[in-house]
Coordinates of C-alpha atoms in Angstrom, one line a residue:
M1 CA 134.7 147.4 280.0
G2 CA 131.2 148.2 280.9
S3 CA 129.0 151.2 280.5
T4 CA 128.1 153.8 283.3
P5 CA 124.3 154.3 283.5
A6 CA 122.8 157.6 282.5
R7 CA 122.0 159.7 285.1
S8 CA 119.4 162.6 285.5
V9 CA 120.6 166.1 285.6
G10 CA 121.3 167.1 289.1
T11 CA 121.6 163.5 290.8
T12 CA 125.2 162.8 292.5
A13 CA 124.9 159.4 293.8
S14 CA 128.4 158.5 293.7
S15 CA 131.2 159.8 296.1
T16 CA 133.8 159.2 293.1
P17 CA 134.6 162.8 290.8
E18 CA 132.3 162.8 287.9
T19 CA 132.8 164.7 284.4
S20 CA 130.1 165.5 282.6
S21 CA 130.1 167.1 279.2
P22 CA 127.6 169.9 278.3
P23 CA 124.1 169.0 276.6
P24 CA 123.8 169.1 272.8
S25 CA 123.1 172.1 271.3
P26 CA 119.8 171.9 269.5
P27 CA 119.7 172.4 265.4
S28 CA 119.9 175.8 264.4
P29 CA 116.7 176.9 262.5
G30 CA 116.3 177.8 259.1
P31 CA 117.4 176.3 255.6
T32 CA 120.1 173.7 255.5
S33 CA 123.4 174.5 254.2
P34 CA 125.2 172.5 251.7
R35 CA 127.8 170.0 253.2
P36 CA 131.2 171.8 252.2
G37 CA 133.3 169.5 250.1
P38 CA 137.2 169.0 250.4
T39 CA 138.7 172.3 251.4
S40 CA 142.0 171.5 249.6
P41 CA 143.3 173.9 247.4
P42 CA 142.8 173.9 243.7
A43 CA 144.9 171.3 241.8
A44 CA 145.3 173.9 239.0
S45 CA 146.3 177.5 239.5
G46 CA 143.7 180.2 238.5
T47 CA 140.5 182.1 239.0
T48 CA 137.7 180.1 241.0
L49 CA 134.5 180.3 240.1
A50 CA 133.5 180.7 243.4
D51 CA 135.2 184.3 243.1
L52 CA 133.3 185.3 239.9
T53 CA 130.0 187.5 240.0
P54 CA 127.9 185.5 237.8
L55 CA 126.2 187.0 234.5
A56 CA 123.2 185.3 235.2
G57 CA 121.7 182.3 237.1
G58 CA 123.3 183.7 240.2
S59 CA 120.2 183.0 242.3
N60 CA 120.8 179.4 241.5
L61 CA 123.9 179.1 243.1
Q62 CA 124.3 178.1 247.0
R63 CA 127.9 179.1 248.1
V64 CA 129.9 177.6 250.9
P65 CA 131.5 180.6 252.3
G66 CA 135.2 180.2 252.7
T67 CA 135.8 177.6 250.1
T68 CA 135.5 177.1 246.5
T69 CA 132.6 174.8 246.6
F70 CA 129.2 175.7 245.4
R71 CA 125.8 174.0 244.9
L72 CA 123.4 173.9 241.7
P73 CA 120.0 172.6 242.6
C74 CA 117.8 170.5 240.3
A75 CA 114.7 172.3 238.6
S76 CA 111.4 171.5 239.1
N77 CA 111.1 169.4 236.0
T78 CA 107.5 171.7 235.1
D79 CA 106.8 173.3 231.9
G80 CA 109.5 176.0 231.5
D81 CA 111.7 174.8 234.4
L82 CA 113.9 172.0 233.0
Y83 CA 117.2 173.0 233.8
R84 CA 119.1 175.2 236.1
A85 CA 122.2 177.1 234.5
V86 CA 124.5 179.7 235.8
K87 CA 126.7 181.7 233.5
F88 CA 130.0 183.6 234.2
A89 CA 132.1 186.0 232.0
V90 CA 135.6 184.4 231.0
P91 CA 138.5 186.5 231.3
R92 CA 139.9 185.3 227.9
R93 CA 143.4 186.5 228.6
D94 CA 143.6 184.8 232.1
A95 CA 141.5 181.4 231.3
T96 CA 142.0 178.8 228.5
G97 CA 140.1 176.0 230.7
L98 CA 137.9 174.9 233.4
S99 CA 138.7 172.3 235.9
A100 CA 136.4 171.0 238.7
R101 CA 134.7 168.3 240.7
V102 CA 131.3 167.4 240.3
R103 CA 129.4 165.5 242.9
P104 CA 125.4 164.4 243.1
D105 CA 124.4 165.6 246.2
G106 CA 120.4 163.9 247.4
I107 CA 119.7 163.1 243.7
G108 CA 117.1 160.7 242.9
D109 CA 117.8 159.7 239.4
D110 CA 120.7 160.1 237.0
V111 CA 121.6 164.1 236.1
E112 CA 123.7 165.9 233.8
V113 CA 126.1 168.5 233.9
T114 CA 126.8 170.3 230.5
V115 CA 129.3 173.0 229.8
R116 CA 128.6 175.7 227.2
I117 CA 131.0 178.0 225.9
D118 CA 129.6 180.8 224.1
N119 CA 126.3 178.8 223.7
L120 CA 128.3 175.8 222.2
E121 CA 127.8 172.9 223.9
G122 CA 131.0 171.4 225.5
E123 CA 132.0 169.1 228.0
R124 CA 128.9 166.4 229.5
V125 CA 129.3 164.6 232.6
Q126 CA 126.7 162.1 233.6
L127 CA 126.2 161.5 237.7
R128 CA 124.3 158.8 239.2
P129 CA 122.7 158.7 242.8
G130 CA 125.3 157.5 245.2
Q131 CA 128.2 158.3 243.0
E132 CA 131.4 159.9 244.5
S133 CA 132.8 162.9 242.4
S134 CA 133.6 163.0 238.7
A135 CA 136.5 165.2 237.5
L136 CA 135.3 168.0 234.8
S137 CA 138.0 169.2 232.7
T138 CA 137.3 171.2 229.2
P139 CA 139.2 173.8 227.3
L140 CA 137.5 177.4 227.1
V141 CA 138.9 178.3 223.4
G142 CA 137.4 181.6 222.4
G143 CA 135.3 181.4 225.3
G144 CA 133.8 184.9 226.7
T145 CA 130.9 183.3 228.2
L146 CA 130.8 180.0 230.4
E147 CA 127.6 178.2 231.1
L148 CA 127.4 175.6 233.7
R149 CA 124.0 173.9 232.9
L150 CA 122.4 170.7 235.2
T151 CA 119.7 168.7 233.8
C152 CA 118.1 166.3 236.2
N153 CA 115.4 163.5 235.5
K154 CA 113.8 164.0 238.8
P155 CA 113.4 167.5 240.9
G156 CA 115.2 167.8 244.2
G157 CA 119.0 167.2 245.0
A158 CA 121.7 169.2 243.4
V159 CA 125.2 168.8 242.1
T160 CA 128.2 170.1 244.3
F161 CA 131.2 171.7 242.3
S162 CA 134.3 171.8 244.3
D163 CA 137.4 173.5 243.3
A164 CA 136.0 175.2 240.1
V165 CA 139.0 176.8 238.7
L166 CA 139.5 178.6 235.2
T167 CA 142.9 177.2 234.4
K168 CA 145.8 179.1 232.4

């Protein structure tokens, strides 16, 4: 089937009924929002990190309202700004592990996500540009403070955390 030629607004050159759709809305001004990731319920039951108030680094988080998704942007890689981190208090009685999906978002080179528990290094996940998502799962034995640290080889981009849950 052929396509109908475009018509200018207000022209009615045809006697057949014509349906038209409203013109597209212009893009809204302001900063870009992170792309929401999958909004499926977390695979593990527990407290989501998106529901916790960070102890430190909360200004680094870019939350996606109504989801368990948030982004952590890369640092500028200038003196004194070599990584981004956010720390959460872990309710010891309620959490024995951390489970999440991590995905690179607009990165120009490899990045590394490190989980630290009470200032001790835990699991590390390497992500490459164009990579889909990767599972992050680590025990929180004895953990009182959980830190998510993002180290990027180049500035720009971020890592998106989906369904980040403190598991029981």
